[in-house]
Tab-separated table of C-alpha atoms in Angstrom:
chain	number	residue	atom	x	y	z
A	1	MET	CA	66.341	234.593	223.219
A	2	ARG	CA	67.659	234.540	226.770
A	3	TYR	CA	68.324	231.314	228.635
A	4	GLY	CA	68.559	231.153	232.385
A	5	PHE	CA	69.990	228.253	234.372
A	6	ASP	CA	69.164	227.809	238.048
A	7	ILE	CA	71.664	225.338	239.525
A	8	GLY	CA	70.814	223.536	242.745
A	9	GLY	CA	72.209	220.624	244.648
A	10	THR	CA	69.542	218.272	243.325
A	11	LYS	CA	68.209	219.858	240.130
A	12	ILE	CA	69.230	222.001	237.164
A	13	GLU	CA	66.487	224.141	235.673
A	14	ILE	CA	66.661	225.927	232.332
A	15	ALA	CA	64.095	228.446	231.128
A	16	ALA	CA	64.002	230.422	227.896
A	17	TYR	CA	62.613	233.956	227.614
A	18	ASP	CA	61.898	236.359	224.790
A	19	ASP	CA	62.915	240.025	224.798
A	20	ARG	CA	59.853	240.890	226.914
A	21	MET	CA	60.898	238.270	229.490
A	22	GLN	CA	57.953	236.033	228.676
A	23	GLN	CA	58.860	232.454	229.555
A	24	LEU	CA	58.557	230.197	226.526
A	25	PHE	CA	60.297	227.014	227.663
A	26	ARG	CA	61.217	225.319	230.913
A	27	GLN	CA	62.883	222.021	231.776
A	28	ARG	CA	64.356	220.390	234.892
A	29	VAL	CA	66.910	217.596	235.165
A	30	ALA	CA	68.868	216.050	238.030
A	31	THR	CA	72.172	217.716	238.910
A	32	PRO	CA	75.275	215.570	238.283
A	33	GLY	CA	76.878	217.132	241.334
A	34	GLU	CA	79.904	214.827	241.657
A	35	ASP	CA	81.037	214.630	237.995
A	36	TYR	CA	82.256	217.878	236.407
A	37	THR	CA	82.358	216.511	232.852
A	38	ALA	CA	78.805	215.228	233.182
A	39	PHE	CA	77.774	218.600	234.656
A	40	LEU	CA	79.218	220.502	231.675
A	41	ASN	CA	77.672	218.074	229.192
A	42	CYS	CA	74.290	218.557	230.856
A	43	LEU	CA	74.443	222.344	230.439
A	44	VAL	CA	75.590	222.017	226.831
A	45	GLU	CA	72.856	219.551	225.893
A	46	LEU	CA	70.116	221.687	227.449
A	47	THR	CA	71.420	224.823	225.736
A	48	LEU	CA	71.659	223.183	222.308
A	49	GLU	CA	68.161	221.737	222.687
A	50	ALA	CA	66.865	225.252	223.333
A	51	ASP	CA	68.866	226.620	220.377
A	52	GLN	CA	67.322	224.014	218.122
A	53	GLN	CA	63.819	224.725	219.370
A	54	PHE	CA	64.087	228.494	218.885
A	55	GLY	CA	66.308	228.542	215.809
A	56	GLY	CA	69.285	230.535	217.094
A	57	LYS	CA	71.970	230.943	219.744
A	58	GLY	CA	70.422	232.348	222.903
A	59	LYS	CA	72.231	234.393	225.526
A	60	VAL	CA	73.103	232.250	228.553
A	61	GLY	CA	73.076	233.227	232.227
A	62	ILE	CA	73.759	230.822	235.099
A	63	GLY	CA	72.744	231.245	238.731
A	64	LEU	CA	74.864	229.213	241.136
A	65	PRO	CA	74.978	228.511	244.851
A	66	GLY	CA	78.305	229.399	246.415
A	67	ILE	CA	81.025	231.903	245.575
A	68	THR	CA	83.103	232.768	242.513
A	69	ASP	CA	86.693	233.790	243.329
A	70	PRO	CA	87.110	237.138	241.486
A	71	ARG	CA	90.864	236.551	241.003
A	72	THR	CA	90.753	233.054	239.512
A	73	GLN	CA	87.060	232.783	238.513
A	74	GLN	CA	87.016	229.414	240.285
A	75	GLN	CA	83.912	228.254	242.103
A	76	LEU	CA	83.448	227.307	245.739
A	77	SER	CA	80.223	225.346	246.086
A	78	ALA	CA	79.150	223.074	248.932
A	79	ASN	CA	75.902	222.129	247.212
A	80	VAL	CA	77.493	221.115	243.883
A	81	PRO	CA	80.885	219.654	244.892
A	82	CYS	CA	82.164	219.069	241.344
A	83	LEU	CA	82.239	222.852	240.759
A	84	THR	CA	84.683	223.638	243.560
A	85	GLY	CA	88.051	224.681	242.144
A	86	ARG	CA	86.707	224.799	238.576
A	87	ASN	CA	86.539	227.766	236.221
A	88	LEU	CA	83.009	227.147	235.003
A	89	LYS	CA	82.765	230.403	233.059
A	90	ARG	CA	85.825	229.654	230.923
A	91	ASP	CA	84.909	226.021	230.370
A	92	ILE	CA	81.258	226.511	229.464
A	93	GLU	CA	82.000	229.508	227.207
A	94	THR	CA	84.500	227.368	225.289
A	95	LEU	CA	82.020	224.520	224.862
A	96	LEU	CA	79.085	226.755	223.893
A	97	ASN	CA	81.153	229.216	221.817
A	98	ARG	CA	79.342	232.228	223.267
A	99	PRO	CA	79.593	234.581	226.282
A	100	VAL	CA	78.065	233.234	229.507
A	101	ALA	CA	77.177	235.349	232.543
A	102	ILE	CA	77.442	233.700	235.954
A	103	GLY	CA	75.952	235.015	239.177
A	104	ASN	CA	75.176	233.970	242.726
A	105	ASP	CA	71.699	232.448	243.115
A	106	CYS	CA	70.694	235.054	245.724
A	107	HIS	CA	71.775	237.843	243.384
A	108	CYS	CA	69.686	236.296	240.610
A	109	PHE	CA	66.642	236.300	242.885
A	110	ALA	CA	67.169	239.982	243.716
A	111	LEU	CA	67.692	240.918	240.064
A	112	SER	CA	64.516	239.159	239.007
A	113	GLU	CA	62.376	240.730	241.717
A	114	ALA	CA	63.819	244.189	241.023
A	115	HIS	CA	62.485	243.779	237.462
A	116	SER	CA	58.854	243.190	238.407
A	117	PRO	CA	55.713	245.342	238.280
A	118	GLN	CA	55.633	245.805	242.072
A	119	THR	CA	59.172	247.275	242.189
A	120	LEU	CA	58.874	249.371	239.035
A	121	ASP	CA	59.081	252.689	240.922
A	122	TYR	CA	61.774	251.707	243.443
A	123	SER	CA	65.405	252.626	242.759
A	124	VAL	CA	67.120	250.591	245.499
A	125	VAL	CA	65.772	247.071	245.946
A	126	PHE	CA	67.230	244.430	248.239
A	127	GLY	CA	66.322	240.775	247.850
A	128	VAL	CA	66.294	238.995	251.228
A	129	ILE	CA	66.509	235.208	251.216
A	130	ILE	CA	65.300	233.506	254.404
A	131	GLY	CA	65.247	229.803	253.731
A	132	THR	CA	67.725	227.079	254.589
A	133	GLY	CA	70.255	229.900	254.895
A	134	ALA	CA	70.088	233.694	254.818
A	135	GLY	CA	71.492	235.745	251.954
A	136	GLY	CA	70.522	238.425	249.503
A	137	GLY	CA	71.355	240.780	246.705
A	138	LEU	CA	71.365	244.517	246.016
A	139	VAL	CA	69.927	246.081	242.859
A	140	VAL	CA	70.368	249.824	242.219
A	141	ASN	CA	68.514	251.480	239.339
A	142	LYS	CA	67.712	248.000	237.975
A	143	GLN	CA	71.431	247.094	237.857
A	144	LEU	CA	72.863	244.331	240.017
A	145	PHE	CA	75.613	245.450	242.399
A	146	SER	CA	77.848	242.512	243.300
A	147	GLY	CA	80.930	244.356	244.553
A	148	LYS	CA	84.601	243.762	243.766
A	149	HIS	CA	84.604	240.299	245.341
A	150	GLY	CA	81.012	239.352	244.551
A	151	MET	CA	80.077	239.495	248.232
A	152	ALA	CA	77.569	242.374	248.223
A	153	GLY	CA	74.352	241.344	249.910
A	154	GLU	CA	75.784	238.798	252.381
A	155	TRP	CA	73.816	240.246	255.277
A	156	GLY	CA	73.273	236.787	256.796
A	157	HIS	CA	76.846	236.721	258.071
A	158	LEU	CA	76.722	240.003	259.940
A	159	PRO	CA	76.527	239.587	263.734
A	160	VAL	CA	73.312	239.900	265.723
A	161	PRO	CA	73.621	242.996	267.988
A	162	ALA	CA	74.546	242.468	271.625
A	163	ARG	CA	71.409	244.346	272.736
A	164	LEU	CA	69.216	241.609	271.209
A	165	ILE	CA	71.360	238.809	272.571
A	166	GLN	CA	71.034	240.329	276.046
A	167	ARG	CA	67.346	241.200	275.743
A	168	TYR	CA	66.287	237.707	274.712
A	169	GLN	CA	69.093	235.773	276.419
A	170	LEU	CA	69.965	234.273	273.045
A	171	PRO	CA	72.371	231.346	272.839
A	172	SER	CA	75.690	231.916	271.076
A	173	PHE	CA	75.763	229.943	267.821
A	174	ALA	CA	78.872	229.173	265.771
A	175	CYS	CA	78.281	229.548	262.023
A	176	ASN	CA	79.575	227.318	259.227
A	177	CYS	CA	81.189	230.408	257.685
A	178	GLY	CA	83.696	230.489	260.573
A	179	LEU	CA	82.136	233.440	262.404
A	180	LYS	CA	79.840	233.464	265.453
A	181	ASP	CA	76.330	234.747	266.122
A	182	CYS	CA	75.587	235.438	262.445
A	183	TYR	CA	72.028	236.482	261.598
A	184	GLU	CA	71.701	233.320	259.500
A	185	ARG	CA	71.962	231.185	262.639
A	186	TYR	CA	68.829	232.829	264.082
A	187	VAL	CA	66.513	233.828	261.211
A	188	SER	CA	66.983	231.069	258.622
A	189	GLY	CA	64.665	228.079	258.770
A	190	ARG	CA	67.306	226.055	260.582
A	191	GLY	CA	68.061	229.012	262.833
A	192	LEU	CA	64.470	229.527	263.941
A	193	LEU	CA	64.132	225.816	264.652
A	194	ALA	CA	67.396	225.849	266.630
A	195	LEU	CA	66.059	228.750	268.698
A	196	SER	CA	62.809	226.922	269.402
A	197	GLN	CA	64.689	223.829	270.521
A	198	HIS	CA	67.016	225.890	272.722
A	199	PHE	CA	64.071	227.459	274.521
A	200	GLY	CA	62.317	224.124	274.950
A	201	HIS	CA	59.531	224.145	272.369
A	202	PRO	CA	58.596	220.555	271.393
A	203	ALA	CA	58.207	221.272	267.645
A	204	HIS	CA	60.603	219.296	265.467
A	205	ASP	CA	59.892	221.251	262.284
A	206	LEU	CA	58.769	224.744	261.294
A	207	PRO	CA	55.250	223.840	260.124
A	208	THR	CA	54.531	222.394	263.574
A	209	LEU	CA	55.979	225.492	265.241
A	210	MET	CA	53.774	227.762	263.124
A	211	VAL	CA	50.679	225.692	263.927
A	212	SER	CA	51.526	226.146	267.587
A	213	PHE	CA	51.986	229.897	267.039
A	214	ARG	CA	48.600	230.205	265.328
A	215	GLN	CA	46.991	228.308	268.182
A	216	GLN	CA	48.251	231.036	270.539
A	217	ASP	CA	50.823	228.856	272.323
A	218	PRO	CA	52.681	231.348	274.595
A	219	LEU	CA	56.181	229.989	273.931
A	220	ALA	CA	55.615	229.842	270.171
A	221	GLN	CA	54.331	233.429	270.309
A	222	GLN	CA	57.478	234.512	272.165
A	223	LEU	CA	59.717	232.701	269.697
A	224	PHE	CA	58.047	234.314	266.703
A	225	SER	CA	58.308	237.774	268.265
A	226	MET	CA	61.995	237.080	268.895
A	227	PHE	CA	62.468	236.004	265.272
A	228	ILE	CA	60.744	239.158	263.990
A	229	ALA	CA	62.882	241.402	266.218
A	230	ILE	CA	66.122	239.817	264.988
A	231	LEU	CA	65.126	239.927	261.312
A	232	ALA	CA	63.868	243.511	261.673
A	233	SER	CA	67.211	244.507	263.189
A	234	ALA	CA	69.022	243.159	260.132
A	235	LEU	CA	66.727	244.949	257.690
A	236	ALA	CA	66.861	248.234	259.597
A	237	GLY	CA	70.653	248.080	259.545
A	238	LEU	CA	70.645	247.519	255.786
A	239	GLN	CA	68.225	250.397	255.299
A	240	MET	CA	70.337	252.770	257.394
A	241	MET	CA	73.459	251.814	255.455
A	242	LEU	CA	72.065	251.633	251.908
A	243	ASP	CA	68.862	253.726	252.007
A	244	ILE	CA	66.775	250.827	250.713
A	245	ASP	CA	63.433	251.615	249.059
A	246	ALA	CA	62.015	248.091	249.133
A	247	PHE	CA	62.884	244.669	250.487
A	248	VAL	CA	61.570	241.606	248.663
A	249	LEU	CA	61.569	238.437	250.767
A	250	GLY	CA	62.335	235.028	249.292
A	251	GLY	CA	63.025	231.506	250.494
A	252	GLY	CA	60.738	229.205	252.439
A	253	LEU	CA	60.090	231.564	255.357
A	254	SER	CA	58.862	234.271	252.978
A	255	ASN	CA	55.698	232.169	252.661
A	256	ILE	CA	54.743	232.928	256.290
A	257	PRO	CA	52.128	235.701	255.906
A	258	GLU	CA	52.403	236.895	259.514
A	259	ILE	CA	55.908	238.238	258.804
A	260	TYR	CA	54.831	241.082	256.534
A	261	PRO	CA	52.588	243.167	258.839
A	262	ARG	CA	54.969	242.780	261.799
A	263	LEU	CA	58.331	243.680	260.282
A	264	PRO	CA	57.849	247.421	259.554
A	265	ASP	CA	56.946	248.358	263.138
A	266	ALA	CA	59.745	246.185	264.517
A	267	MET	CA	62.239	247.897	262.201
A	268	ARG	CA	61.516	251.332	263.708
A	269	GLU	CA	63.724	250.550	266.707
A	270	GLY	CA	66.774	250.577	264.431
A	271	LEU	CA	65.852	253.580	262.273
A	272	PHE	CA	65.949	257.348	262.728
A	273	ALA	CA	62.580	258.774	263.705
A	274	VAL	CA	62.389	260.642	260.382
A	275	SER	CA	63.016	257.460	258.355
A	276	PRO	CA	59.930	255.355	257.667
A	277	PRO	CA	60.623	251.632	257.237
A	278	ALA	CA	61.223	250.487	253.687
A	279	VAL	CA	58.434	248.625	251.941
A	280	ILE	CA	58.432	244.868	252.684
A	281	LEU	CA	57.163	242.796	249.760
A	282	PRO	CA	56.549	239.119	249.012
A	283	PRO	CA	58.145	237.756	245.826
A	284	VAL	CA	56.282	238.031	242.548
A	285	PHE	CA	58.039	235.163	240.785
A	286	GLY	CA	58.658	232.864	243.764
A	287	ASP	CA	60.566	229.708	242.884
A	288	SER	CA	60.999	230.953	239.300
A	289	SER	CA	62.911	234.077	240.344
A	290	GLY	CA	66.311	232.367	240.325
A	291	VAL	CA	66.102	231.116	236.755
A	292	ARG	CA	64.491	234.360	235.586
A	293	GLY	CA	67.225	236.441	237.213
A	294	ALA	CA	69.884	234.246	235.610
A	295	ALA	CA	68.355	234.964	232.206
A	296	LEU	CA	68.600	238.689	232.959
A	297	LEU	CA	72.291	238.524	233.905
A	298	ASN	CA	73.735	239.000	230.430
A	299	SER	CA	71.774	242.098	229.491
A	300	VAL	CA	72.194	243.661	232.940
A	301	GLN	CA	75.911	242.888	233.269
A	302	GLU	CA	76.546	244.667	229.981
A	303	GLU	CA	75.879	247.894	231.919
A	304	SER	CA	76.773	246.701	235.416
A	305	LEU	CA	77.676	249.073	238.234
């Protein structure tokens, strides 16, 4: 059995899978985000419940928001404060008496979607998260590539090109990461809303903005075209650098159907004429991709790049 944990700021989800990655069990509980001992006890109790149900010790993978310091294995997590400065891998392996694989939640999404029927024939798959923030993960030949410092896939903190800033007279946004004009500040859900407010659209949330767009409001149409151009620039840059076969979109904005037909043509501006845009795909597993990818971590990391 394989167990995957998807850790969020408000909920912990565990799911159990067989060797064919068929989900057999799923449970959600509230995250004890301020109490590290309670957090560990929660993971242990859920794991032992699954062991008891399936009659053995399952392999455990955990998908986390935030960063793991590769030198100390300590976590840095804004969403789950009790994890910051803690060596979760060491502590949970000791309590469970078994190896535990830990990965970034965006990487888990990418890993899951790279092991789906729609990506079966693609060697280089990039998972693109466009939700509250903007992140991603790179999977090559079905193996997750995290990099020496676990930072591979952090496209959201690359800078938007000056040509787009000048073309659209974009505002300069400081990012919480400490850099300026990061893609995340323009193409995440919060970023698109910030753009709409800067240019004077009255919408106070994204659903209202999209209703306005679908009703052919000129400003909403301009804002959406701007959003597509900025996102396409990011994806074209990734394709030029990594020769991506397929992008799989995730996060809340991936549910906007108008994105998919528009992105490929918009990407051509940043690609060589002989390079067709990579395939742009919606997620197969949606909200379940994180926990599914976490369950895959152990078997994949045994042969990691």
